[in-house]
Coordinates of N, CA and C and ligand atoms in Angstrom, one line a residue:
M1 N 0.7 -1.1 -0.3 CA 0.1 0.1 0.0 C 0.6 1.6 -0.1
P2 N 0.7 2.1 -1.1 CA 1.4 3.4 -0.9 C 2.2 4.6 0.4
L3 N 1.8 5.1 -0.2 CA 2.5 5.8 1.5 C 2.0 7.1 0.4
I4 N 1.2 8.3 0.8 CA 0.1 9.2 0.5 C 1.0 10.7 0.7
L5 N 1.2 11.7 1.3 CA 1.3 13.1 1.6 C 0.3 13.6 0.6
T6 N -1.1 15.1 1.7 CA -1.9 15.3 1.7 C -1.6 17.3 2.1
V7 N -1.6 17.6 1.1 CA -0.8 19.0 1.9 C -2.1 19.1 2.0
L8 N -2.9 19.7 2.9 CA -3.8 20.4 4.1 C -2.9 22.3 4.4
G9 N -2.2 22.5 4.5 CA -1.6 24.0 4.7 C 0.1 24.4 5.0
T10 N 0.4 25.0 4.7 CA 1.7 25.9 4.7 C 2.5 27.0 4.7
A11 N 1.3 27.5 5.3 CA 1.3 29.3 5.4 C 2.4 29.2 6.6
S12 N 2.9 30.6 6.6 CA 4.1 30.9 8.3 C 4.1 32.6 8.1
P13 N 3.6 32.9 9.8 CA 3.2 32.6 10.2 C 1.8 32.6 10.9
H14 N 1.4 32.7 9.8 CA -0.9 33.2 10.0 C -1.1 32.6 8.6
P15 N -2.7 32.2 9.0 CA -3.4 31.4 8.0 C -3.5 33.0 6.9
Q16 N -3.4 32.6 6.0 CA -3.9 33.3 4.4 C -5.7 32.6 3.6
P17 N -5.8 33.8 3.2 CA -7.1 33.1 2.2 C -6.4 32.2 1.6
G18 N -6.9 30.8 1.4 CA -6.6 29.8 1.2 C -6.1 29.1 1.1
R19 N -4.7 29.9 2.4 CA -3.4 29.1 2.8 C -3.6 28.8 4.0
P20 N -4.5 27.6 4.8 CA -3.9 27.6 6.0 C -2.1 27.8 6.1
C21 N -2.1 27.5 7.8 CA -0.5 26.9 8.4 C -0.5 25.8 9.0
S22 N 0.7 25.3 9.4 CA 1.2 23.7 8.7 C 0.4 22.9 9.1
G23 N 0.0 22.1 8.5 CA -1.2 20.8 8.4 C -0.7 19.8 7.4
Y24 N -0.2 17.8 7.3 CA -0.6 17.6 5.7 C -1.5 16.3 6.0
L25 N -2.3 15.1 6.1 CA -3.1 14.9 5.8 C -1.3 13.4 5.3
L26 N -1.5 12.3 6.1 CA -0.9 11.1 5.5 C -0.7 10.0 6.6
S27 N -1.5 8.9 4.7 CA -2.1 8.6 3.9 C -1.5 7.0 4.2
G28 N -1.3 5.9 4.6 CA -0.3 4.8 4.3 C -0.6 3.2 5.3
G29 N -0.4 2.4 4.6 CA -0.3 0.6 5.9 C -1.9 1.3 6.2
G30 N -3.2 1.9 5.8 CA -4.3 1.8 6.5 C -4.7 2.3 7.2
A31 N -3.6 3.2 7.3 CA -3.8 4.4 8.3 C -3.7 6.0 7.8
E32 N -4.4 7.0 9.0 CA -4.8 8.4 8.2 C -4.0 8.7 9.1
V33 N -3.0 10.2 9.3 CA -2.9 10.4 10.2 C -2.5 11.9 9.5
W34 N -2.9 12.8 10.1 CA -3.5 14.5 10.4 C -2.1 15.1 11.1
V35 N -1.6 15.1 10.0 CA 0.2 15.1 10.3 C 0.4 17.2 10.5
D36 N 0.2 18.0 12.0 CA 0.4 19.8 12.9 C -1.2 19.3 12.2
A37 N -1.8 20.9 13.7 CA -2.6 20.6 13.1 C -3.5 22.8 12.9
G38 N -2.1 23.6 11.8 CA -2.2 24.2 11.4 C -3.8 25.5 11.7
P39 N -3.1 26.0 12.1 CA -4.8 26.8 11.8 C -5.3 27.0 10.1
G40 N -6.1 26.7 10.2 CA -6.9 26.8 9.0 C -8.0 25.1 8.4
T41 N -6.5 24.7 8.8 CA -6.2 22.9 8.5 C -7.7 22.1 9.0
F42 N -8.0 21.6 9.9 CA -9.4 21.5 10.4 C -10.3 20.9 8.7
A43 N -10.7 22.6 8.7 CA -10.6 22.7 7.3 C -10.9 22.0 6.3
E44 N -9.5 22.2 5.5 CA -8.9 21.3 4.7 C -8.6 19.9 4.6
L45 N -8.5 18.8 5.9 CA -8.9 17.9 6.3 C -9.9 17.6 6.0
Q46 N -11.7 17.7 6.0 CA -12.7 17.9 5.8 C -13.2 17.1 4.3
R47 N -11.8 17.9 3.2 CA -12.0 17.4 2.1 C -11.7 16.4 1.9
H48 N -11.0 15.9 2.4 CA -9.7 14.0 2.7 C -11.0 13.0 2.6
I49 N -11.1 13.5 4.3 CA -11.9 12.6 4.9 C -12.2 12.5 6.5
D50 N -13.3 11.7 7.1 CA -14.0 12.1 8.6 C -13.0 12.5 9.3
P51 N -13.0 13.2 9.3 CA -12.2 13.6 10.8 C -12.3 12.3 12.0
A52 N -13.1 11.6 12.1 CA -13.0 10.6 13.1 C -13.1 9.5 13.3
R53 N -12.6 9.5 11.6 CA -11.6 8.2 10.8 C -9.8 8.3 11.5
L54 N -9.9 9.2 11.8 CA -8.1 9.5 11.4 C -7.7 8.6 12.7
S55 N -7.1 8.0 12.3 CA -5.6 6.2 13.1 C -5.4 7.5 14.3
A56 N -4.8 8.5 14.1 CA -4.2 9.7 15.2 C -3.5 10.7 14.6
I57 N -2.8 11.3 14.8 CA -2.7 12.9 15.1 C -1.1 12.9 15.4
W58 N -0.7 13.7 14.5 CA 0.5 14.3 15.5 C 0.8 15.4 14.9
I59 N 1.3 16.2 16.1 CA 2.1 17.1 16.4 C 3.1 18.1 16.5
S60 N 3.7 18.1 16.0 CA 5.6 18.7 15.8 C 5.9 19.5 17.4
H61 N 5.1 20.2 17.6 CA 5.6 21.6 18.3 C 3.8 21.9 19.0
L62 N 4.1 23.0 20.3 CA 2.4 23.4 20.7 C 2.5 24.6 20.6
H63 N 3.7 25.5 19.2 CA 3.5 26.5 18.2 C 2.3 27.0 17.9
A64 N 1.7 27.6 17.3 CA 0.4 27.7 17.6 C -0.5 27.6 15.5
D65 N 0.8 27.9 15.0 CA 1.0 27.5 14.1 C 1.0 26.3 13.3
H66 N 1.3 25.2 14.6 CA 1.3 23.9 14.3 C 0.3 23.2 14.8
S67 N -0.5 24.6 15.4 CA -1.0 22.7 17.2 C -2.4 23.3 16.3
A68 N -2.7 25.2 16.5 CA -4.2 25.4 17.1 C -5.3 24.9 16.4
D69 N -5.3 24.4 15.6 CA -7.4 23.7 14.9 C -6.8 22.3 15.2
L70 N -6.1 21.7 16.3 CA -6.9 21.1 17.7 C -7.9 21.5 18.5
L71 N -8.2 22.7 18.0 CA -9.4 23.3 19.3 C -10.6 22.9 17.7
S72 N -10.3 23.4 17.3 CA -11.0 23.4 16.1 C -11.9 21.7 15.7
A73 N -11.1 21.1 16.0 CA -10.7 19.5 16.2 C -12.0 18.9 17.1
V74 N -11.8 19.3 18.5 CA -12.6 19.3 19.5 C -14.4 20.0 19.5
Y75 N -14.2 20.8 18.6 CA -15.5 21.3 18.4 C -16.0 20.3 17.8
G76 N -15.4 20.1 16.9 CA -16.0 18.4 15.3 C -16.1 17.7 16.4
L77 N -15.5 17.0 16.9 CA -15.3 15.4 17.2 C -16.7 15.5 18.5
A78 N -16.0 16.8 18.7 CA -17.2 16.4 21.0 C -18.4 16.9 20.5
Y79 N -18.2 17.8 19.9 CA -20.2 18.7 19.6 C -20.8 18.5 18.4
G80 N -19.4 18.1 17.3 CA -20.4 18.6 15.7 C -20.8 17.2 15.1
G81 N -20.8 16.3 15.8 CA -21.3 15.1 15.3 C -20.5 14.3 14.6
M82 N -18.8 14.4 14.3 CA -18.5 13.8 14.0 C -17.3 12.5 15.1
T83 N -19.1 12.9 15.8 CA -17.6 11.1 16.9 C -17.2 9.9 16.6
P84 N -15.7 10.0 16.8 CA -15.3 8.9 17.1 C -15.3 8.0 17.4
E85 N -15.3 6.8 17.5 CA -16.0 5.1 17.1 C -15.1 4.8 18.7
V86 N -13.4 4.7 18.5 CA -12.7 5.3 20.2 C -12.0 6.3 20.3
P87 N -11.5 6.8 20.9 CA -10.7 8.1 21.6 C -9.5 7.8 19.9
I88 N -8.9 9.3 19.8 CA -8.3 8.9 18.6 C -6.6 10.0 20.0
P89 N -5.9 8.5 19.6 CA -4.3 8.5 19.4 C -3.7 10.4 19.8
V90 N -3.4 11.7 19.9 CA -3.2 12.5 19.9 C -1.1 12.6 20.2
Y91 N -1.1 12.6 19.7 CA 0.9 12.2 19.6 C 1.5 14.0 19.3
A92 N 1.9 14.4 20.7 CA 2.4 15.8 21.1 C 3.1 15.8 21.8
P93 N 4.1 17.5 21.3 CA 4.5 17.1 23.1 C 4.2 17.6 25.0
T94 N 4.3 17.3 25.5 CA 3.9 17.3 26.9 C 3.1 18.7 27.0
A95 N 2.0 18.4 27.5 CA 1.9 19.3 28.3 C 0.6 20.3 27.3
C96 N 0.3 19.5 26.3 CA -0.2 19.6 24.6 C -2.1 19.4 25.5
A97 N -2.1 18.8 26.0 CA -3.8 18.6 26.7 C -4.0 19.2 27.3
Q98 N -3.3 20.3 28.3 CA -3.1 21.4 29.0 C -3.5 22.5 29.0
R99 N -2.4 22.1 27.3 CA -3.2 23.4 26.5 C -4.9 23.7 25.9
L100 N -4.8 22.5 25.4 CA -5.6 22.7 24.9 C -7.3 22.4 25.8
A101 N -6.6 21.9 27.4 CA -8.3 22.1 27.8 C -8.3 23.9 28.3
G102 N -7.4 24.8 28.1 CA -6.8 25.5 28.4 C -8.0 26.5 28.2
F103 N -8.9 26.7 26.3 CA -9.1 27.2 25.9 C -10.4 26.5 26.0
F104 N -10.6 26.1 27.2 CA -12.5 26.0 27.8 C -12.1 25.8 29.2
G105 N -11.3 27.1 29.2 CA -11.9 27.2 30.9 C -11.1 26.3 31.7
K106 N -10.6 25.1 31.2 CA -10.7 24.0 32.5 C -9.0 23.9 33.3
A107 N -8.7 23.6 34.0 CA -7.8 22.8 34.5 C -7.4 21.5 34.1
D108 N -8.6 20.8 34.0 CA -8.6 19.7 34.1 C -8.9 18.9 32.9
P109 N -7.3 18.2 31.3 CA -8.3 17.6 30.5 C -9.2 16.6 29.9
A110 N -9.1 15.8 31.4 CA -10.4 15.2 31.0 C -11.9 15.0 30.8
F111 N -11.9 16.0 30.2 CA -13.8 16.2 29.4 C -13.2 15.2 27.9
L112 N -11.8 15.2 28.0 CA -10.9 15.2 26.5 C -11.2 14.2 26.5
N113 N -11.3 13.1 27.3 CA -11.2 11.5 27.1 C -12.2 11.0 26.2
G114 N -12.8 11.2 25.6 CA -13.9 10.6 25.1 C -13.2 11.0 23.5
V115 N -12.9 11.8 23.2 CA -12.1 12.7 21.6 C -10.8 11.4 21.6
F116 N -9.9 12.4 22.5 CA -8.4 12.5 22.3 C -7.5 11.2 22.8
V117 N -6.6 10.4 22.5 CA -6.5 10.0 24.0 C -4.3 10.2 23.8
F118 N -4.6 11.1 24.7 CA -2.9 11.5 24.3 C -1.8 11.1 25.0
E119 N -0.5 11.1 24.0 CA 0.7 10.1 24.1 C 1.7 11.5 24.1
A120 N 3.0 11.3 25.2 CA 3.6 12.5 25.3 C 4.6 11.6 23.6
L121 N 5.2 12.7 23.5 CA 6.4 12.2 22.4 C 8.0 12.5 23.0
Y122 N 8.6 12.2 22.6 CA 9.9 11.6 23.7 C 10.7 11.7 22.3
D123 N 11.9 12.3 22.4 CA 13.3 11.5 21.4 C 13.1 9.5 21.2
G124 N 13.2 9.6 20.1 CA 12.9 8.3 19.2 C 11.9 7.3 20.1
H125 N 10.0 8.2 19.9 CA 9.0 7.1 19.6 C 8.8 6.8 18.7
E126 N 8.2 6.1 18.8 CA 8.0 4.9 17.8 C 6.4 5.0 17.9
A127 N 5.4 4.9 16.8 CA 4.2 4.6 16.5 C 3.7 3.5 15.7
H128 N 3.5 2.6 15.9 CA 3.0 1.8 14.3 C 1.0 1.1 14.8
L129 N 0.9 2.1 13.4 CA -0.3 2.7 12.9 C -0.7 1.4 11.9
G130 N -1.4 0.0 12.0 CA -1.1 -0.7 10.6 C 0.2 -1.1 10.0
G131 N 0.6 -0.9 8.9 CA 1.3 -0.2 8.6 C 2.3 1.0 8.3
L132 N 2.1 1.1 9.1 CA 2.5 2.8 9.4 C 3.3 2.6 10.1
R133 N 4.9 3.0 10.3 CA 6.0 3.7 11.4 C 6.3 5.4 11.5
L134 N 5.7 5.7 12.7 CA 6.3 6.7 12.5 C 6.9 7.2 13.8
T135 N 7.8 7.8 13.0 CA 9.4 8.1 14.6 C 9.9 9.1 14.4
S136 N 9.9 10.0 15.7 CA 9.7 10.9 15.8 C 10.8 11.1 16.9
R137 N 11.6 12.5 16.8 CA 13.6 13.0 17.1 C 12.6 14.1 17.9
A138 N 13.3 14.3 18.9 CA 13.7 16.4 19.2 C 14.8 17.0 18.2
V139 N 14.0 17.2 17.7 CA 14.4 19.0 17.2 C 15.2 20.1 17.7
V140 N 15.5 20.9 17.2 CA 16.1 22.4 18.2 C 15.5 23.3 18.0
H141 N 14.4 24.1 18.8 CA 13.7 25.0 18.1 C 13.3 26.2 19.6
D142 N 13.1 26.0 19.9 CA 12.7 27.3 21.5 C 12.0 26.8 22.2
T143 N 10.6 26.1 21.3 CA 10.1 25.1 22.6 C 10.6 23.7 22.3
E144 N 10.0 22.5 23.0 CA 9.9 21.5 22.6 C 8.8 20.8 21.6
A145 N 10.0 20.3 20.3 CA 9.4 20.0 19.2 C 10.1 18.7 18.3
Y146 N 9.4 18.3 17.6 CA 10.0 17.1 17.1 C 10.2 16.9 15.7
G147 N 10.7 16.3 14.8 CA 10.2 15.5 13.8 C 10.3 14.4 13.5
L148 N 10.1 14.0 12.1 CA 8.6 13.5 12.3 C 9.5 12.4 10.8
R149 N 9.7 11.1 10.9 CA 9.8 9.9 10.0 C 9.0 9.1 9.6
A150 N 8.1 9.4 8.7 CA 7.5 8.4 8.5 C 7.7 7.7 6.9
E151 N 7.7 5.7 7.8 CA 8.3 4.8 6.7 C 6.8 3.9 6.5
C152 N 6.4 3.6 5.7 CA 5.2 2.6 5.0 C 5.8 1.2 3.9
D153 N 6.0 0.5 3.7 CA 6.2 -0.3 3.1 C 7.4 -0.2 2.1
G154 N 8.8 0.0 2.5 CA 9.8 0.5 2.2 C 10.4 2.3 1.1
A155 N 9.3 2.2 1.5 CA 8.5 3.9 1.1 C 8.8 5.1 2.2
V156 N 10.1 5.8 2.3 CA 9.9 7.2 3.6 C 9.6 8.4 3.3
L157 N 9.3 9.2 4.4 CA 8.6 10.7 4.5 C 9.2 11.2 5.7
A158 N 10.3 11.9 5.0 CA 10.6 12.9 6.4 C 10.2 14.5 6.3
Y159 N 9.6 14.6 7.3 CA 9.4 16.3 7.7 C 10.2 16.4 8.9
S160 N 10.5 17.7 8.6 CA 11.5 18.8 9.3 C 10.4 19.5 10.5
G161 N 8.8 19.7 10.8 CA 8.8 20.3 11.7 C 9.2 21.6 12.0
D162 N 9.1 22.0 12.1 CA 10.1 23.2 12.7 C 11.0 23.6 14.0
S163 N 12.1 23.5 12.4 CA 13.7 23.3 13.6 C 15.1 23.8 13.3
G164 N 15.4 24.1 14.0 CA 17.2 25.0 13.7 C 18.1 23.3 13.2
P165 N 19.0 24.1 12.4 CA 20.0 22.8 12.2 C 20.1 22.2 12.8
C166 N 20.4 21.4 13.2 CA 20.8 20.0 13.8 C 20.7 18.5 13.6
A167 N 21.8 17.4 14.1 CA 21.9 16.5 13.5 C 20.9 15.3 13.8
A168 N 20.3 15.6 14.9 CA 18.9 14.2 14.5 C 18.1 15.2 12.4
L169 N 18.4 15.8 12.5 CA 17.4 16.0 11.4 C 18.2 15.2 10.0
G170 N 19.6 15.5 9.9 CA 19.9 14.0 8.9 C 19.6 13.1 9.7
E171 N 19.5 12.5 9.7 CA 18.9 11.3 10.5 C 17.9 10.7 10.7
L172 N 17.0 11.7 10.2 CA 15.0 11.3 10.2 C 15.1 11.5 9.0
A173 N 16.0 12.2 8.3 CA 16.1 12.4 6.5 C 16.8 11.6 5.6
C174 N 17.4 10.6 6.6 CA 19.1 9.4 6.0 C 17.9 9.3 5.0
G175 N 18.2 9.3 3.6 CA 17.9 8.9 3.1 C 16.3 8.4 2.1
A176 N 15.2 9.6 2.8 CA 14.4 9.5 2.2 C 13.5 9.5 0.9
D177 N 12.7 9.0 0.7 CA 12.2 9.7 -0.5 C 11.7 10.8 -1.1
L178 N 10.8 11.3 0.2 CA 11.2 12.2 0.5 C 11.2 13.7 1.5
L179 N 12.1 15.0 1.2 CA 11.9 15.7 2.6 C 10.8 17.0 2.2
L180 N 10.0 16.6 3.5 CA 9.1 17.8 3.3 C 9.6 18.2 4.8
C181 N 10.2 19.6 4.0 CA 10.9 20.6 5.1 C 10.5 22.1 4.7
E182 N 10.1 22.9 6.6 CA 10.6 23.7 6.5 C 11.9 24.8 5.9
A183 N 11.0 26.1 5.1 CA 11.9 27.4 5.4 C 11.6 28.1 5.3
D184 N 11.9 28.9 6.9 CA 11.6 30.2 7.4 C 11.6 30.9 7.6
I185 N 12.6 30.9 7.3 CA 13.9 32.3 7.5 C 14.6 32.9 5.9
D186 N 14.6 33.9 6.2 CA 15.9 34.3 5.1 C 17.0 34.1 5.1
R187 N 17.8 35.1 6.0 CA 19.2 34.2 6.2 C 19.6 34.4 7.0
H188 N 21.0 34.2 6.8 CA 21.2 33.8 8.4 C 22.1 34.2 9.5
R189 N 21.7 36.1 9.1 CA 22.3 37.0 10.2 C 21.3 37.1 11.0
E190 N 20.1 36.6 11.2 CA 18.4 36.8 11.4 C 18.9 36.5 12.3
R191 N 19.5 34.3 12.5 CA 19.8 33.7 13.0 C 20.5 33.7 14.7
E192 N 19.8 34.8 15.4 CA 20.5 35.3 17.1 C 20.7 34.3 17.3
Q193 N 19.9 32.9 17.5 CA 20.0 31.6 18.5 C 19.9 30.6 17.4
P194 N 20.8 29.7 18.4 CA 20.6 28.3 17.3 C 19.8 27.2 16.6
Q195 N 18.0 28.2 17.9 CA 16.9 27.1 17.6 C 16.3 27.7 16.1
V196 N 16.7 29.0 15.5 CA 15.9 29.8 15.1 C 15.6 29.4 13.2
P197 N 14.2 28.9 13.3 CA 14.1 28.2 11.6 C 15.6 28.2 10.6
L198 N 15.0 27.5 9.5 CA 16.2 26.7 8.3 C 16.0 27.9 7.5
T199 N 16.7 28.4 6.9 CA 17.2 29.1 5.8 C 16.5 28.3 4.9
P200 N 16.4 28.9 3.2 CA 16.1 28.0 2.1 C 17.7 27.1 2.0
E201 N 18.5 28.2 1.7 CA 20.2 27.3 1.4 C 20.1 25.9 3.3
D202 N 19.8 26.4 4.4 CA 19.4 24.7 5.2 C 19.2 23.5 4.6
A203 N 18.0 24.1 4.5 CA 17.1 23.3 3.8 C 17.4 22.2 2.9
G204 N 17.8 22.9 1.8 CA 19.1 21.9 0.9 C 20.4 21.3 0.8
A205 N 21.0 22.2 1.7 CA 21.7 21.5 2.4 C 21.0 20.2 3.2
L206 N 21.0 20.7 4.0 CA 20.0 19.2 4.3 C 19.5 17.9 3.6
A207 N 19.2 18.3 2.6 CA 19.0 16.6 1.6 C 19.7 16.4 1.1
L208 N 20.7 17.6 0.8 CA 21.5 17.2 -0.3 C 22.9 16.1 1.0
A209 N 22.6 16.3 2.2 CA 24.2 15.6 3.0 C 22.7 14.4 3.3
A210 N 21.9 14.2 3.7 CA 21.0 13.3 4.0 C 21.0 12.1 2.5
G211 N 20.9 13.1 1.1 CA 21.0 12.4 0.3 C 19.3 12.0 0.0
V212 N 18.7 12.7 0.1 CA 17.5 12.9 0.1 C 16.8 12.5 -1.5
R213 N 16.0 11.8 -2.3 CA 15.9 11.7 -3.4 C 14.9 13.2 -3.9
E214 N 13.7 13.9 -2.8 CA 13.3 14.6 -3.3 C 13.2 15.5 -2.2
L215 N 13.5 16.7 -2.7 CA 12.5 17.6 -1.8 C 11.6 18.6 -1.8
L216 N 10.7 19.0 -1.1 CA 9.0 19.9 -0.9 C 9.6 20.7 0.2
V217 N 9.1 21.5 -0.5 CA 10.1 22.9 0.0 C 8.1 23.1 1.2
T218 N 8.1 23.5 2.4 CA 7.4 24.5 3.3 C 6.7 25.3 4.1
H219 N 6.1 25.5 4.4 CA 6.3 26.9 6.0 C 6.6 27.9 5.7
V220 N 7.0 28.6 4.1 CA 8.0 29.6 3.6 C 7.3 31.0 5.1
G221 N 9.0 31.7 5.5 CA 7.9 33.6 5.8 C 8.5 33.9 4.7
S222 N 7.5 35.4 5.2 CA 8.1 36.6 4.8 C 9.3 37.3 5.2
P223 N 10.8 37.5 4.2 CA 10.0 38.6 3.3 C 10.5 37.4 2.1
L224 N 10.9 35.3 2.0 CA 10.3 34.5 1.5 C 9.5 34.9 0.3
T225 N 9.0 34.1 -0.9 CA 7.7 33.7 -1.6 C 7.9 31.9 -1.2
P226 N 7.6 31.3 -1.5 CA 6.9 29.3 -1.7 C 8.6 30.3 -3.1
E227 N 7.9 31.2 -3.5 CA 9.1 30.8 -5.1 C 10.5 30.9 -5.0
S228 N 10.6 31.8 -4.2 CA 12.6 31.7 -4.2 C 13.2 31.4 -3.0
A229 N 11.4 30.5 -2.3 CA 12.3 29.2 -1.1 C 12.7 28.7 -1.6
T230 N 11.9 27.9 -2.6 CA 12.5 26.8 -4.0 C 13.7 26.8 -4.4
E231 N 13.9 27.9 -5.0 CA 15.0 28.0 -5.8 C 16.0 28.2 -4.8
R232 N 15.8 28.9 -4.5 CA 17.2 28.5 -3.4 C 17.6 27.8 -2.6
A233 N 16.5 26.6 -2.6 CA 16.5 25.6 -1.6 C 17.6 24.4 -3.1
A234 N 16.4 24.9 -4.0 CA 16.8 23.5 -5.3 C 18.6 23.4 -5.3
A235 N 18.9 25.2 -5.3 CA 20.6 25.5 -5.5 C 21.2 25.3 -4.9
A236 N 21.1 24.2 -3.6 CA 21.0 23.5 -3.2 C 21.2 22.9 -2.5
F237 N 20.5 21.9 -2.9 CA 19.9 20.8 -3.1 C 20.8 20.3 -4.7
G238 N 20.5 20.8 -5.5 CA 20.9 20.0 -6.8 C 20.3 18.6 -6.9
G239 N 19.4 19.5 -6.2 CA 18.1 17.4 -6.9 C 16.7 17.9 -7.2
P240 N 15.9 17.6 -7.1 CA 14.3 18.0 -7.7 C 13.9 18.4 -6.0
T241 N 13.8 19.9 -6.5 CA 12.9 20.0 -5.8 C 11.9 21.0 -6.1
A242 N 10.7 21.0 -5.5 CA 9.0 21.3 -5.7 C 8.3 22.7 -3.8
T243 N 7.4 22.8 -4.6 CA 6.9 23.9 -3.5 C 5.6 23.2 -2.8
A244 N 6.3 23.3 -2.0 CA 4.7 21.9 -0.8 C 2.7 23.2 -1.9
R245 N 2.4 22.8 -2.2 CA 0.3 23.6 -2.5 C -0.3 22.9 -1.7
E246 N -1.4 23.9 -1.5 CA -3.0 23.3 -0.9 C -3.0 22.7 -1.5
G247 N -3.3 21.0 -1.2 CA -4.2 20.2 -2.3 C -3.6 19.4 -2.7
D248 N -2.5 19.5 -2.9 CA -1.0 18.3 -3.4 C -1.6 17.1 -3.0
V249 N -1.1 16.2 -3.4 CA -1.6 14.5 -3.7 C -0.7 13.7 -3.5
R250 N 0.5 13.9 -3.4 CA 1.8 13.4 -3.8 C 2.1 11.8 -3.0
T251 N 2.5 11.2 -3.7 CA 1.9 9.4 -3.7 C 4.1 9.2 -3.2
V252 N 4.7 8.8 -1.8 CA 5.9 8.5 -1.5 C 6.6 7.3 -2.0
G253 N 7.7 7.2 -3.0 CA 7.9 5.8 -2.7 C 9.1 5.8 -4.0
R254 N 9.4 4.8 -3.8 CA 11.0 4.6 -5.3 C 10.0 4.6 -6.7
G255 N 11.0 4.6 -7.4 CA 9.0 5.0 -8.8 C 8.9 6.0 -9.4
E256 N 7.8 6.8 -7.9 CA 6.7 6.9 -7.6 C 6.9 8.1 -8.2
R257 N 6.6 9.2 -9.2 CA 6.7 10.5 -9.7 C 5.5 11.5 -9.3
N258 N 5.9 12.8 -9.1 CA 5.0 13.8 -9.3 C 5.2 15.1 -10.2
S259 N 4.0 15.5 -10.2 CA 4.0 16.2 -11.1 C 3.4 17.6 -10.8
Ligands
LIG301 ZN1 7.1 27.4 15.3

């Protein structure tokens, strides 16, 4: 069964018309996983799947542009009739449940038990969902953050989340068929601290060093444009490079071609 990536949203740091923040649907091995819940992505998710059928939700970190639509999901799943048969596992950094409960003015997240079951991520966390294996690695950011390696029937997708350059990113991306990588900032001189995100050149260098087959550029912040970031990342990588676009559906794996 193929590994399929559907792009729900790519914007940074705020949603734009027709362009939600970070979010993806990953399908493979009989599993369907919502990867990052940026604002606007819960609506886009519904174009592709009944959210009640999700096998799991995976959250890279708790910055709002990657996680705030968990709130929309609670409304849909708990109050909107999209009732899951069993609570949906949410793999996320510690305190995700408490953060979400806070939006409802509650200190105890137990009221979410009917829709979500939270599982804290850690460096090296693995989840097996049917034939889909998800491996999480701690990456460098200004909050607890993870990158993801998804493997299904020999196909490998790596996702940077938000991260500065770090060894874990290279390990996650090693030999991947597709590296879905943020390129959020324009210049290195903006990097006052090492946890500031990647430039397009960083993304391209990561793809080259990790020997990935294709680079997909996402989460591009101003003053960059998706086009300029992709061009710069491609120059640093020297291999196939594309811009992630809302609605893109890409089959990941050897011999697969996406246009
Ligand atoms: Zn972030």
